């Protein structure tokens, strides 16, 4: 069992839909990261959070430390949101990242 | 400001050959990380430099892999001799202490 689990693995949506991607982890962490990779593109950091909630544009990330769970929400989804979304955690005594397998999102017009 | 750069973007070599990957971090970032994604699997940590020192090399698969960061600037990752299972995408990332990591575009290594 991976230390970081994401669900779903694949997700399709119609433009405008509200999207949720989930991440659960089983290790102690200092921070949780949400990353995005477009097809053929590099990895971009979306959020780094250790508690509560962060918002950037149409993206919202939340974390529940007690339940070891985080969610990434996309409001009013758009085809340009189509990408792989990756959850990763960094431990309490290290900055190295432990990655989930990613969620492939496709948003259709 | 220039981002993290990696060279080459793609390398195809034969089993037994040597390949050297290079990463140039964002200027001023003391932390430099190497990660690898093998096809179908999640990205895995290889090692972490703080300036020129290896902070954590627990993810290095075996002694065929050698990483250096001379002068605390760019880093190289050498694979010698390459094996088929070394194929994958090698990512480099850099960060300032305690901050988010910025990733390079990756080097796709194919060993035939």
GROMACS .gro file of C-alpha atoms in nm:
model
  221
    1UNK     CA    1   0.000   0.000   0.000
    2UNK     CA    2   0.136   0.341  -0.100
    3UNK     CA    3   0.196   0.598   0.170
    4UNK     CA    4   0.002   0.849  -0.040
    5UNK     CA    5  -0.320   0.739  -0.208
    6UNK     CA    6  -0.522   0.941  -0.453
    7UNK     CA    7  -0.870   0.895  -0.587
    8UNK     CA    8  -1.002   0.875  -0.842
    9UNK     CA    9  -0.723   0.765  -1.077
   10UNK     CA   10  -0.912   0.899  -1.377
   11UNK     CA   11  -1.182   1.160  -1.392
   12UNK     CA   12  -1.382   1.303  -1.679
   13UNK     CA   13  -1.606   1.605  -1.649
   14UNK     CA   14  -1.811   1.845  -1.857
   15UNK     CA   15  -1.705   2.204  -1.872
   16UNK     CA   16  -1.846   2.396  -1.579
   17UNK     CA   17  -1.866   2.103  -1.338
   18UNK     CA   18  -1.731   2.113  -0.984
   19UNK     CA   19  -1.445   1.867  -0.942
   20UNK     CA   20  -1.299   1.705  -0.633
   21UNK     CA   21  -0.980   1.500  -0.614
   22UNK     CA   22  -0.895   1.326  -0.290
   23UNK     CA   23  -0.566   1.240  -0.124
   24UNK     CA   24  -0.506   1.028   0.185
   25UNK     CA   25  -0.171   0.969   0.347
   26UNK     CA   26  -0.048   0.735   0.617
   27UNK     CA   27   0.271   0.907   0.736
   28UNK     CA   28   0.344   1.207   0.952
   29UNK     CA   29   0.389   1.517   0.742
   30UNK     CA   30   0.511   1.872   0.762
   31UNK     CA   31   0.328   1.979   0.447
   32UNK     CA   32   0.109   1.850   0.167
   33UNK     CA   33   0.157   1.959  -0.192
   34UNK     CA   34  -0.075   1.960  -0.489
   35UNK     CA   35   0.100   1.957  -0.824
   36UNK     CA   36  -0.023   1.979  -1.182
   37UNK     CA   37   0.124   1.833  -1.499
   38UNK     CA   38  -0.027   1.914  -1.837
   39UNK     CA   39   0.025   1.664  -2.121
   40UNK     CA   40   0.380   1.707  -2.245
   41UNK     CA   41   0.441   1.973  -1.987
   42UNK     CA   42   0.639   2.012  -1.668
   43UNK     CA   43   0.525   1.977  -1.309
   44UNK     CA   44   0.388   2.291  -1.151
   45UNK     CA   45   0.326   2.342  -0.782
   46UNK     CA   46  -0.031   2.452  -0.713
   47UNK     CA   47  -0.045   2.451  -0.336
   48UNK     CA   48   0.169   2.377  -0.034
   49UNK     CA   49  -0.034   2.355   0.284
   50UNK     CA   50   0.001   2.227   0.636
   51UNK     CA   51  -0.340   2.317   0.774
   52UNK     CA   52  -0.679   2.455   0.681
   53UNK     CA   53  -0.756   2.575   0.334
   54UNK     CA   54  -0.597   2.769   0.050
   55UNK     CA   55  -0.758   2.922  -0.258
   56UNK     CA   56  -0.610   3.038  -0.584
   57UNK     CA   57  -0.850   3.141  -0.853
   58UNK     CA   58  -1.084   2.850  -0.922
   59UNK     CA   59  -0.870   2.606  -0.725
   60UNK     CA   60  -0.923   2.529  -0.358
   61UNK     CA   61  -0.715   2.292  -0.145
   62UNK     CA   62  -0.813   2.172   0.199
   63UNK     CA   63  -0.640   1.951   0.450
   64UNK     CA   64  -0.759   1.768   0.761
   65UNK     CA   65  -0.452   1.676   0.963
   66UNK     CA   66  -0.642   1.456   1.210
   67UNK     CA   67  -0.794   1.248   0.932
   68UNK     CA   68  -0.479   1.259   0.716
   69UNK     CA   69  -0.681   1.367   0.417
   70UNK     CA   70  -0.671   1.646   0.164
   71UNK     CA   71  -0.896   1.749  -0.121
   72UNK     CA   72  -0.837   1.957  -0.430
   73UNK     CA   73  -1.145   2.126  -0.570
   74UNK     CA   74  -1.184   2.292  -0.908
   75UNK     CA   75  -1.484   2.517  -0.950
   76UNK     CA   76  -1.634   2.593  -1.292
   77UNK     CA   77  -1.400   2.348  -1.463
   78UNK     CA   78  -1.263   2.431  -1.807
   79UNK     CA   79  -1.096   2.217  -2.075
   80UNK     CA   80  -0.764   2.386  -1.997
   81UNK     CA   81  -0.784   2.225  -1.651
   82UNK     CA   82  -0.724   1.889  -1.819
   83UNK     CA   83  -0.403   1.758  -1.666
   84UNK     CA   84  -0.264   1.510  -1.417
   85UNK     CA   85  -0.302   1.630  -1.060
   86UNK     CA   86  -0.053   1.489  -0.813
   87UNK     CA   87  -0.065   1.487  -0.436
   88UNK     CA   88   0.266   1.470  -0.249
   89UNK     CA   89   0.371   1.499   0.113
   90UNK     CA   90   0.690   1.603   0.286
   91UNK     CA   91   0.779   1.450   0.620
   92UNK     CA   92   0.838   1.624   0.952
   93UNK     CA   93   1.215   1.595   0.932
   94UNK     CA   94   1.272   1.601   0.559
   95UNK     CA   95   1.180   1.804   0.256
   96UNK     CA   96   1.179   1.507   0.019
   97UNK     CA   97   0.841   1.445  -0.138
   98UNK     CA   98   0.644   1.122  -0.132
   99UNK     CA   99   0.409   1.117  -0.427
  100UNK     CA  100   0.072   0.972  -0.503
  101UNK     CA  101   0.010   0.811  -0.840
  102UNK     CA  102  -0.179   1.110  -0.974
  103UNK     CA  103  -0.531   1.173  -1.101
  104UNK     CA  104  -0.580   1.220  -1.472
  105UNK     CA  105  -0.852   1.479  -1.533
  106UNK     CA  106  -1.016   1.542  -1.867
  107UNK     CA  107  -1.266   1.824  -1.901
  108UNK     CA  108  -1.474   1.824  -2.218
  109UNK     CA  109  -1.642   2.130  -2.367
  110UNK     CA  110   1.364   3.475  -1.345
  111UNK     CA  111   1.475   3.151  -1.512
  112UNK     CA  112   1.317   2.832  -1.384
  113UNK     CA  113   1.478   2.497  -1.323
  114UNK     CA  114   1.636   2.366  -1.640
  115UNK     CA  115   1.738   2.014  -1.731
  116UNK     CA  116   1.952   1.876  -2.008
  117UNK     CA  117   1.905   1.679  -2.221
  118UNK     CA  118   1.529   1.665  -2.261
  119UNK     CA  119   1.551   1.316  -2.404
  120UNK     CA  120   1.828   1.058  -2.416
  121UNK     CA  121   1.828   0.719  -2.583
  122UNK     CA  122   2.120   0.493  -2.497
  123UNK     CA  123   2.204   0.127  -2.515
  124UNK     CA  124   2.228  -0.097  -2.214
  125UNK     CA  125   2.576  -0.075  -2.068
  126UNK     CA  126   2.641   0.280  -2.182
  127UNK     CA  127   2.685   0.582  -1.960
  128UNK     CA  128   2.455   0.882  -1.945
  129UNK     CA  129   2.490   1.207  -1.754
  130UNK     CA  130   2.188   1.422  -1.677
  131UNK     CA  131   2.225   1.783  -1.576
  132UNK     CA  132   2.006   2.009  -1.366
  133UNK     CA  133   2.041   2.383  -1.320
  134UNK     CA  134   1.833   2.499  -1.024
  135UNK     CA  135   1.683   2.839  -0.970
  136UNK     CA  136   1.956   3.079  -0.867
  137UNK     CA  137   1.985   3.108  -0.491
  138UNK     CA  138   1.804   2.782  -0.414
  139UNK     CA  139   2.016   2.581  -0.175
  140UNK     CA  140   1.797   2.271  -0.197
  141UNK     CA  141   1.814   2.050  -0.504
  142UNK     CA  142   1.626   1.725  -0.546
  143UNK     CA  143   1.632   1.444  -0.798
  144UNK     CA  144   1.321   1.234  -0.858
  145UNK     CA  145   1.234   0.963  -1.108
  146UNK     CA  146   0.915   0.833  -1.262
  147UNK     CA  147   0.930   0.485  -1.403
  148UNK     CA  148   0.651   0.410  -1.649
  149UNK     CA  149   0.320   0.342  -1.481
  150UNK     CA  150   0.446   0.420  -1.134
  151UNK     CA  151   0.443   0.719  -0.907
  152UNK     CA  152   0.733   0.962  -0.893
  153UNK     CA  153   0.998   0.848  -0.649
  154UNK     CA  154   1.262   1.044  -0.459
  155UNK     CA  155   1.626   0.978  -0.543
  156UNK     CA  156   1.831   1.228  -0.345
  157UNK     CA  157   1.849   1.573  -0.190
  158UNK     CA  158   2.136   1.820  -0.190
  159UNK     CA  159   2.170   2.115   0.042
  160UNK     CA  160   2.422   2.334  -0.133
  161UNK     CA  161   2.698   2.092  -0.231
  162UNK     CA  162   2.628   1.834   0.041
  163UNK     CA  163   2.415   1.524   0.003
  164UNK     CA  164   2.146   1.561   0.270
  165UNK     CA  165   1.960   1.242   0.186
  166UNK     CA  166   2.047   0.984  -0.076
  167UNK     CA  167   1.817   0.711   0.055
  168UNK     CA  168   1.632   0.685  -0.275
  169UNK     CA  169   1.930   0.609  -0.496
  170UNK     CA  170   1.862   0.265  -0.644
  171UNK     CA  171   2.217   0.132  -0.646
  172UNK     CA  172   2.580   0.228  -0.694
  173UNK     CA  173   2.537   0.266  -1.069
  174UNK     CA  174   2.392   0.607  -0.992
  175UNK     CA  175   2.623   0.893  -0.895
  176UNK     CA  176   2.505   1.244  -0.822
  177UNK     CA  177   2.720   1.550  -0.774
  178UNK     CA  178   2.663   1.917  -0.711
  179UNK     CA  179   2.991   2.093  -0.747
  180UNK     CA  180   3.004   2.436  -0.587
  181UNK     CA  181   2.643   2.412  -0.483
  182UNK     CA  182   2.514   2.524  -0.820
  183UNK     CA  183   2.418   2.281  -1.095
  184UNK     CA  184   2.394   1.908  -1.038
  185UNK     CA  185   2.468   1.604  -1.249
  186UNK     CA  186   2.328   1.254  -1.222
  187UNK     CA  187   2.536   0.988  -1.391
  188UNK     CA  188   2.413   0.639  -1.463
  189UNK     CA  189   2.694   0.395  -1.536
  190UNK     CA  190   2.639   0.137  -1.674
  191UNK     CA  191   2.277   0.192  -1.768
  192UNK     CA  192   2.029  -0.095  -1.741
  193UNK     CA  193   1.687  -0.136  -1.902
  194UNK     CA  194   1.508  -0.069  -1.572
  195UNK     CA  195   1.670   0.275  -1.551
  196UNK     CA  196   1.437   0.400  -1.824
  197UNK     CA  197   1.201   0.669  -1.705
  198UNK     CA  198   1.166   1.040  -1.661
  199UNK     CA  199   1.415   1.205  -1.428
  200UNK     CA  200   1.297   1.526  -1.264
  201UNK     CA  201   1.501   1.780  -1.082
  202UNK     CA  202   1.351   2.031  -0.840
  203UNK     CA  203   1.489   2.314  -0.633
  204UNK     CA  204   1.365   2.516  -0.340
  205UNK     CA  205   1.458   2.774  -0.087
  206UNK     CA  206   1.456   2.633   0.267
  207UNK     CA  207   1.103   2.550   0.380
  208UNK     CA  208   0.937   2.663   0.061
  209UNK     CA  209   0.769   2.490  -0.231
  210UNK     CA  210   0.974   2.297  -0.481
  211UNK     CA  211   1.003   2.413  -0.840
  212UNK     CA  212   1.037   2.136  -1.092
  213UNK     CA  213   1.233   2.116  -1.412
  214UNK     CA  214   1.079   1.980  -1.733
  215UNK     CA  215   1.241   1.640  -1.683
  216UNK     CA  216   1.477   1.424  -1.886
  217UNK     CA  217   1.324   1.123  -2.055
  218UNK     CA  218   1.579   0.841  -2.048
  219UNK     CA  219   1.528   0.539  -2.268
  220UNK     CA  220   1.767   0.248  -2.230
  221UNK     CA  221   1.744  -0.007  -2.513
   0.00000   0.00000   0.00000
